[in-house]
PDB file of C-alpha atoms in Angstrom:
ATOM      1  CA  ASP A   1     143.123 -84.973 -73.060  1.00  0.00           C
ATOM      2  CA  GLY A   2     142.703 -87.867 -75.104  1.00  0.00           C
ATOM      3  CA  GLY A   3     144.941 -90.748 -75.310  1.00  0.00           C
ATOM      4  CA  ILE A   4     145.826 -94.036 -74.527  1.00  0.00           C
ATOM      5  CA  THR A   5     147.274 -94.777 -70.828  1.00  0.00           C
ATOM      6  CA  GLN A   6     149.580 -97.679 -70.044  1.00  0.00           C
ATOM      7  CA  SER A   7     150.496 -98.653 -66.689  1.00  0.00           C
ATOM      8  CA  PRO A   8     152.763 -99.334 -65.156  1.00  0.00           C
ATOM      9  CA  LYS A   9     155.732 -98.084 -67.113  1.00  0.00           C
ATOM     10  CA  TYR A  10     158.063-100.821 -65.439  1.00  0.00           C
ATOM     11  CA  LEU A  11     157.108-103.856 -64.100  1.00  0.00           C
ATOM     12  CA  PHE A  12     158.770-106.584 -62.618  1.00  0.00           C
ATOM     13  CA  ARG A  13     157.828-110.471 -62.139  1.00  0.00           C
ATOM     14  CA  LYS A  14     158.914-113.418 -60.568  1.00  0.00           C
ATOM     15  CA  GLU A  15     159.046-117.036 -61.921  1.00  0.00           C
ATOM     16  CA  GLY A  16     155.638-118.382 -61.752  1.00  0.00           C
ATOM     17  CA  GLN A  17     153.620-115.247 -60.955  1.00  0.00           C
ATOM     18  CA  ASN A  18     150.788-113.555 -63.106  1.00  0.00           C
ATOM     19  CA  VAL A  19     150.923-110.279 -63.701  1.00  0.00           C
ATOM     20  CA  THR A  20     148.348-107.554 -65.327  1.00  0.00           C
ATOM     21  CA  LEU A  21     149.428-104.776 -67.790  1.00  0.00           C
ATOM     22  CA  SER A  22     146.701-101.932 -67.643  1.00  0.00           C
ATOM     23  CA  CYS A  23     145.663-100.013 -70.756  1.00  0.00           C
ATOM     24  CA  GLU A  24     142.717 -97.246 -70.899  1.00  0.00           C
ATOM     25  CA  GLN A  25     141.804 -95.236 -73.769  1.00  0.00           C
ATOM     26  CA  ASN A  26     139.578 -92.282 -73.855  1.00  0.00           C
ATOM     27  CA  LEU A  27     139.267 -91.510 -77.559  1.00  0.00           C
ATOM     28  CA  ASN A  28     136.446 -93.527 -78.036  1.00  0.00           C
ATOM     29  CA  HIS A  29     137.799 -96.318 -80.433  1.00  0.00           C
ATOM     30  CA  ASP A  30     136.075 -99.318 -80.990  1.00  0.00           C
ATOM     31  CA  ALA A  31     138.970-101.711 -81.607  1.00  0.00           C
ATOM     32  CA  MET A  32     142.218-102.270 -78.886  1.00  0.00           C
ATOM     33  CA  TYR A  33     145.387-104.099 -79.715  1.00  0.00           C
ATOM     34  CA  TRP A  34     148.283-105.643 -77.555  1.00  0.00           C
ATOM     35  CA  TYR A  35     151.728-106.159 -79.103  1.00  0.00           C
ATOM     36  CA  ARG A  36     155.104-107.418 -77.989  1.00  0.00           C
ATOM     37  CA  GLN A  37     158.150-106.229 -78.875  1.00  0.00           C
ATOM     38  CA  ASP A  38     161.502-107.805 -78.501  1.00  0.00           C
ATOM     39  CA  PRO A  39     164.897-106.196 -78.603  1.00  0.00           C
ATOM     40  CA  GLY A  40     165.907-105.369 -82.601  1.00  0.00           C
ATOM     41  CA  GLN A  41     162.367-107.105 -83.575  1.00  0.00           C
ATOM     42  CA  GLY A  42     159.060-105.339 -84.906  1.00  0.00           C
ATOM     43  CA  LEU A  43     155.475-105.772 -82.795  1.00  0.00           C
ATOM     44  CA  ARG A  44     153.978-108.860 -82.629  1.00  0.00           C
ATOM     45  CA  LEU A  45     150.363-109.258 -82.098  1.00  0.00           C
ATOM     46  CA  ILE A  46     149.033-110.618 -78.888  1.00  0.00           C
ATOM     47  CA  TYR A  47     145.177-110.374 -78.680  1.00  0.00           C
ATOM     48  CA  TYR A  48     142.629-107.700 -80.073  1.00  0.00           C
ATOM     49  CA  SER A  49     139.460-106.583 -79.532  1.00  0.00           C
ATOM     50  CA  GLN A  50     136.909-104.728 -81.867  1.00  0.00           C
ATOM     51  CA  ILE A  51     134.085-104.751 -79.497  1.00  0.00           C
ATOM     52  CA  VAL A  52     133.041-105.065 -75.988  1.00  0.00           C
ATOM     53  CA  ASN A  53     133.040-108.923 -74.913  1.00  0.00           C
ATOM     54  CA  ASP A  54     134.935-109.876 -77.616  1.00  0.00           C
ATOM     55  CA  PHE A  55     138.363-110.317 -78.482  1.00  0.00           C
ATOM     56  CA  GLN A  56     140.419-112.338 -81.113  1.00  0.00           C
ATOM     57  CA  LYS A  57     143.978-114.187 -80.547  1.00  0.00           C
ATOM     58  CA  GLY A  58     146.739-112.760 -82.534  1.00  0.00           C
ATOM     59  CA  ASP A  59     149.881-114.358 -83.836  1.00  0.00           C
ATOM     60  CA  ILE A  60     151.578-115.205 -80.286  1.00  0.00           C
ATOM     61  CA  ALA A  61     148.485-115.333 -77.905  1.00  0.00           C
ATOM     62  CA  GLU A  62     150.111-118.509 -75.424  1.00  0.00           C
ATOM     63  CA  GLY A  63     150.484-117.523 -72.138  1.00  0.00           C
ATOM     64  CA  TYR A  64     148.389-114.457 -72.477  1.00  0.00           C
ATOM     65  CA  SER A  65     145.053-113.557 -71.645  1.00  0.00           C
ATOM     66  CA  VAL A  66     142.648-110.379 -72.057  1.00  0.00           C
ATOM     67  CA  SER A  67     139.287-109.109 -71.230  1.00  0.00           C
ATOM     68  CA  ARG A  68     137.343-106.323 -72.653  1.00  0.00           C
ATOM     69  CA  GLU A  69     134.344-105.485 -70.272  1.00  0.00           C
ATOM     70  CA  LYS A  70     134.474-101.934 -71.064  1.00  0.00           C
ATOM     71  CA  LYS A  71     135.028-100.139 -74.256  1.00  0.00           C
ATOM     72  CA  GLU A  72     137.949 -97.826 -72.492  1.00  0.00           C
ATOM     73  CA  SER A  73     139.747-100.650 -71.085  1.00  0.00           C
ATOM     74  CA  PHE A  74     141.585-103.904 -72.516  1.00  0.00           C
ATOM     75  CA  PRO A  75     144.012-105.377 -69.865  1.00  0.00           C
ATOM     76  CA  LEU A  76     146.270-108.017 -70.610  1.00  0.00           C
ATOM     77  CA  THR A  77     147.432-110.556 -68.025  1.00  0.00           C
ATOM     78  CA  VAL A  78     151.060-112.350 -68.629  1.00  0.00           C
ATOM     79  CA  THR A  79     150.610-115.702 -67.005  1.00  0.00           C
ATOM     80  CA  SER A  80     153.058-118.449 -65.762  1.00  0.00           C
ATOM     81  CA  ALA A  81     152.619-120.306 -68.919  1.00  0.00           C
ATOM     82  CA  GLN A  82     154.476-117.681 -70.700  1.00  0.00           C
ATOM     83  CA  LYS A  83     158.043-118.720 -70.299  1.00  0.00           C
ATOM     84  CA  ASN A  84     159.922-115.879 -71.642  1.00  0.00           C
ATOM     85  CA  PRO A  85     157.761-112.674 -70.686  1.00  0.00           C
ATOM     86  CA  THR A  86     160.484-110.144 -70.713  1.00  0.00           C
ATOM     87  CA  ALA A  87     159.862-107.593 -73.475  1.00  0.00           C
ATOM     88  CA  PHE A  88     158.141-104.162 -74.129  1.00  0.00           C
ATOM     89  CA  TYR A  89     154.189-104.379 -74.294  1.00  0.00           C
ATOM     90  CA  LEU A  90     152.532-101.725 -76.318  1.00  0.00           C
ATOM     91  CA  CYS A  91     148.700-101.221 -76.290  1.00  0.00           C
ATOM     92  CA  ALA A  92     146.982 -99.378 -79.383  1.00  0.00           C
ATOM     93  CA  SER A  93     143.528 -98.569 -80.607  1.00  0.00           C
ATOM     94  CA  ARG A  94     141.931 -97.436 -83.273  1.00  0.00           C
ATOM     95  CA  ILE A  95     138.468 -96.524 -84.726  1.00  0.00           C
ATOM     96  CA  GLN A  96     137.228 -99.464 -86.921  1.00  0.00           C
ATOM     97  CA  GLY A  97     137.899 -99.187 -90.513  1.00  0.00           C
ATOM     98  CA  ALA A  98     141.250 -98.089 -92.556  1.00  0.00           C
ATOM     99  CA  THR A  99     142.437 -96.012 -90.149  1.00  0.00           C
ATOM    100  CA  GLU A 100     145.786 -95.826 -88.235  1.00  0.00           C
ATOM    101  CA  ALA A 101     146.391 -96.888 -84.552  1.00  0.00           C
ATOM    102  CA  PHE A 102     147.618 -94.820 -81.592  1.00  0.00           C
ATOM    103  CA  PHE A 103     149.887 -96.354 -79.008  1.00  0.00           C
ATOM    104  CA  GLY A 104     150.480 -95.595 -75.178  1.00  0.00           C
ATOM    105  CA  GLN A 105     153.694 -95.318 -74.190  1.00  0.00           C
ATOM    106  CA  GLY A 106     154.345 -98.991 -73.090  1.00  0.00           C
ATOM    107  CA  THR A 107     155.094-101.186 -69.985  1.00  0.00           C
ATOM    108  CA  ARG A 108     158.432-102.720 -69.959  1.00  0.00           C
ATOM    109  CA  LEU A 109     158.125-106.175 -68.032  1.00  0.00           C
ATOM    110  CA  THR A 110     161.137-107.825 -66.497  1.00  0.00           C
ATOM    111  CA  VAL A 111     161.128-111.600 -64.958  1.00  0.00           C
ATOM    112  CA  VAL A 112     163.395-111.397 -61.862  1.00  0.00           C
TER     113      VAL A 112
ATOM    114  CA  GLN B   1     156.472-115.634 -96.604  1.00  0.00           C
ATOM    115  CA  LYS B   2     155.944-113.487 -93.917  1.00  0.00           C
ATOM    116  CA  GLU B   3     153.253-111.224 -94.128  1.00  0.00           C
ATOM    117  CA  VAL B   4     155.001-107.990 -94.089  1.00  0.00           C
ATOM    118  CA  GLU B   5     158.585-108.306 -94.689  1.00  0.00           C
ATOM    119  CA  GLN B   6     161.264-105.424 -94.326  1.00  0.00           C
ATOM    120  CA  ASN B   7     165.124-105.104 -94.365  1.00  0.00           C
ATOM    121  CA  SER B   8     166.405-104.639 -90.695  1.00  0.00           C
ATOM    122  CA  GLY B   9     169.329-102.371 -92.049  1.00  0.00           C
ATOM    123  CA  PRO B  10     170.765-100.631 -90.269  1.00  0.00           C
ATOM    124  CA  LEU B  11     170.629 -97.992 -93.207  1.00  0.00           C
ATOM    125  CA  SER B  12     173.237 -95.663 -93.093  1.00  0.00           C
ATOM    126  CA  VAL B  13     172.854 -92.249 -95.027  1.00  0.00           C
ATOM    127  CA  PRO B  14     174.371 -88.817 -94.691  1.00  0.00           C
ATOM    128  CA  GLU B  15     172.546 -85.669 -93.675  1.00  0.00           C
ATOM    129  CA  GLY B  16     170.972 -83.869 -96.622  1.00  0.00           C
ATOM    130  CA  ALA B  17     170.699 -87.274 -98.721  1.00  0.00           C
ATOM    131  CA  ILE B  18     167.329 -89.336 -99.493  1.00  0.00           C
ATOM    132  CA  ALA B  19     166.816 -92.484 -97.812  1.00  0.00           C
ATOM    133  CA  SER B  20     164.687 -95.259 -99.128  1.00  0.00           C
ATOM    134  CA  LEU B  21     162.876 -97.474 -96.969  1.00  0.00           C
ATOM    135  CA  ASN B  22     160.896-100.517 -98.583  1.00  0.00           C
ATOM    136  CA  CYS B  23     158.526-103.186 -97.353  1.00  0.00           C
ATOM    137  CA  THR B  24     156.782-105.648 -99.039  1.00  0.00           C
ATOM    138  CA  TYR B  25     153.489-107.732 -98.005  1.00  0.00           C
ATOM    139  CA  SER B  26     152.026-111.213 -98.746  1.00  0.00           C
ATOM    140  CA  ASP B  27     148.254-110.432 -98.642  1.00  0.00           C
ATOM    141  CA  ARG B  28     147.199-109.525-102.139  1.00  0.00           C
ATOM    142  CA  GLY B  29     143.750-108.409-100.632  1.00  0.00           C
ATOM    143  CA  SER B  30     145.688-105.752 -98.239  1.00  0.00           C
ATOM    144  CA  GLN B  31     144.192-102.129 -98.370  1.00  0.00           C
ATOM    145  CA  SER B  32     145.711 -99.936 -95.938  1.00  0.00           C
ATOM    146  CA  PHE B  33     149.195 -99.705 -95.267  1.00  0.00           C
ATOM    147  CA  PHE B  34     151.048 -97.626 -92.729  1.00  0.00           C
ATOM    148  CA  TRP B  35     154.656 -96.076 -91.644  1.00  0.00           C
ATOM    149  CA  TYR B  36     155.417 -95.674 -88.135  1.00  0.00           C
ATOM    150  CA  ARG B  37     158.549 -94.255 -86.710  1.00  0.00           C
ATOM    151  CA  GLN B  38     159.862 -95.597 -83.449  1.00  0.00           C
ATOM    152  CA  TYR B  39     162.945 -94.200 -81.411  1.00  0.00           C
ATOM    153  CA  SER B  40     164.444 -96.272 -79.231  1.00  0.00           C
ATOM    154  CA  GLY B  41     162.378 -97.072 -76.107  1.00  0.00           C
ATOM    155  CA  LYS B  42     159.637 -95.351 -77.406  1.00  0.00           C
ATOM    156  CA  SER B  43     156.266 -95.984 -78.718  1.00  0.00           C
ATOM    157  CA  PRO B  44     155.650 -96.092 -82.429  1.00  0.00           C
ATOM    158  CA  GLU B  45     154.154 -92.943 -84.032  1.00  0.00           C
ATOM    159  CA  LEU B  46     152.588 -92.540 -87.284  1.00  0.00           C
ATOM    160  CA  ILE B  47     154.678 -90.791 -90.417  1.00  0.00           C
ATOM    161  CA  MET B  48     151.863 -91.531 -93.145  1.00  0.00           C
ATOM    162  CA  PHE B  49     149.385 -93.639 -94.286  1.00  0.00           C
ATOM    163  CA  ILE B  50     148.375 -94.736 -98.051  1.00  0.00           C
ATOM    164  CA  TYR B  51     145.488 -96.395 -99.694  1.00  0.00           C
ATOM    165  CA  SER B  52     146.059 -95.599-103.213  1.00  0.00           C
ATOM    166  CA  ASN B  53     148.459 -96.772-106.068  1.00  0.00           C
ATOM    167  CA  GLY B  54     150.924 -94.089-106.455  1.00  0.00           C
ATOM    168  CA  ASP B  55     152.730 -91.318-104.416  1.00  0.00           C
ATOM    169  CA  LYS B  56     152.065 -89.510-101.414  1.00  0.00           C
ATOM    170  CA  GLU B  57     153.594 -86.923-100.259  1.00  0.00           C
ATOM    171  CA  ASP B  58     153.659 -84.844 -96.523  1.00  0.00           C
ATOM    172  CA  GLY B  59     156.613 -82.648 -96.094  1.00  0.00           C
ATOM    173  CA  ARG B  60     159.757 -84.312 -96.611  1.00  0.00           C
ATOM    174  CA  PHE B  61     158.097 -87.487 -96.493  1.00  0.00           C
ATOM    175  CA  THR B  62     156.826 -89.647 -99.529  1.00  0.00           C
ATOM    176  CA  ALA B  63     154.981 -92.843 -99.389  1.00  0.00           C
ATOM    177  CA  GLN B  64     154.523 -95.097-102.651  1.00  0.00           C
ATOM    178  CA  LEU B  65     152.395 -97.877-103.225  1.00  0.00           C
ATOM    179  CA  ASN B  66     152.583-100.375-105.739  1.00  0.00           C
ATOM    180  CA  LYS B  67     149.560-103.211-105.349  1.00  0.00           C
ATOM    181  CA  ALA B  68     150.444-105.126-108.677  1.00  0.00           C
ATOM    182  CA  SER B  69     153.871-105.884-107.007  1.00  0.00           C
ATOM    183  CA  GLN B  70     152.942-105.599-103.361  1.00  0.00           C
ATOM    184  CA  TYR B  71     155.208-103.214-102.497  1.00  0.00           C
ATOM    185  CA  VAL B  72     155.347 -99.959-100.580  1.00  0.00           C
ATOM    186  CA  SER B  73     157.917 -97.787 -99.730  1.00  0.00           C
ATOM    187  CA  LEU B  74     158.909 -94.650 -97.586  1.00  0.00           C
ATOM    188  CA  LEU B  75     161.299 -91.834 -99.008  1.00  0.00           C
ATOM    189  CA  ILE B  76     162.788 -89.487 -96.918  1.00  0.00           C
ATOM    190  CA  ARG B  77     164.134 -86.240 -98.390  1.00  0.00           C
ATOM    191  CA  ASP B  78     166.642 -84.083 -96.983  1.00  0.00           C
ATOM    192  CA  SER B  79     167.483 -86.393 -94.179  1.00  0.00           C
ATOM    193  CA  GLN B  80     168.156 -85.232 -90.717  1.00  0.00           C
ATOM    194  CA  PRO B  81     170.189 -86.786 -87.628  1.00  0.00           C
ATOM    195  CA  SER B  82     166.671 -86.659 -85.989  1.00  0.00           C
ATOM    196  CA  ASP B  83     165.372 -88.849 -88.550  1.00  0.00           C
ATOM    197  CA  SER B  84     167.613 -91.590 -87.168  1.00  0.00           C
ATOM    198  CA  ALA B  85     165.013 -94.385 -85.809  1.00  0.00           C
ATOM    199  CA  THR B  86     163.565 -97.399 -86.496  1.00  0.00           C
ATOM    200  CA  TYR B  87     160.935 -97.294 -89.259  1.00  0.00           C
ATOM    201  CA  LEU B  88     157.880-100.139 -89.101  1.00  0.00           C
ATOM    202  CA  CYS B  89     155.476-100.769 -92.134  1.00  0.00           C
ATOM    203  CA  ALA B  90     152.345-102.029 -91.084  1.00  0.00           C
ATOM    204  CA  VAL B  91     149.254-103.503 -93.036  1.00  0.00           C
ATOM    205  CA  ILE B  92     145.682-104.162 -92.114  1.00  0.00           C
ATOM    206  CA  ARG B  93     144.787-107.941 -92.095  1.00  0.00           C
ATOM    207  CA  GLY B  94     140.976-108.170 -91.499  1.00  0.00           C
ATOM    208  CA  THR B  95     140.812-106.113 -88.269  1.00  0.00           C
ATOM    209  CA  ALA B  96     143.979-106.281 -87.092  1.00  0.00           C
ATOM    210  CA  LEU B  97     147.147-104.238 -87.563  1.00  0.00           C
ATOM    211  CA  ILE B  98     150.156-105.998 -88.635  1.00  0.00           C
ATOM    212  CA  PHE B  99     153.863-104.932 -88.603  1.00  0.00           C
ATOM    213  CA  GLY B 100     157.000-105.648 -90.010  1.00  0.00           C
ATOM    214  CA  LYS B 101     160.002-105.879 -88.090  1.00  0.00           C
ATOM    215  CA  GLY B 102     161.173-102.468 -89.021  1.00  0.00           C
ATOM    216  CA  THR B 103     163.967-100.726 -90.751  1.00  0.00           C
ATOM    217  CA  THR B 104     166.675 -99.128 -88.597  1.00  0.00           C
ATOM    218  CA  LEU B 105     167.829 -95.819 -90.238  1.00  0.00           C
ATOM    219  CA  SER B 106     171.148 -93.998 -89.092  1.00  0.00           C
ATOM    220  CA  VAL B 107     171.652 -90.390 -90.436  1.00  0.00           C
ATOM    221  CA  SER B 108     175.255 -88.919 -89.764  1.00  0.00           C
ATOM    222  CA  SER B 109     175.865 -85.416 -89.573  1.00  0.00           C
TER     223      SER B 109
END
């Protein structure tokens, strides 16, 4: 089945730790995105990438980092510099152009 | 002015009524517009997209776009309790997909 896989579904982080959220797609999509969603809020763009080895900051990139070494993979690292990381994180991908984005099932990150 | 604005609601309608959801955007150069539905704790799923001025219908859903007014709306006819969800409006900014905060719809039976 083609789709986007995010793992883990739930993740717990201690204060001061870096954690990495995985996002893999087998849709052969060029563009991949990371969004953050807080309760009652919409999706805020963290980082996005159009091609391998290239990515751009979104609206709330501070405290996060990404890599795009393979077309299929776009992992997100939540660093200790992100002071309020508890949120629902969504990865999406789409074909370049005016097409819709498809989403993974999300990772819920909680700081303990 | 925020890039994509939606009334957060909640919007409450009785079963069988028409629900009207609205979205405005600030970038006059935006070309592509999307409506997503998101159930609590789940990821968004695409309902409709629209690129041209006017109406686009798909079953019980109609998207309306007015580029002159920078306004896009979603009408849901014969609303069902299963339509109760948050509806997110999204526009393409360059190569990024930017979302509004969403409108929560509640359909009562």
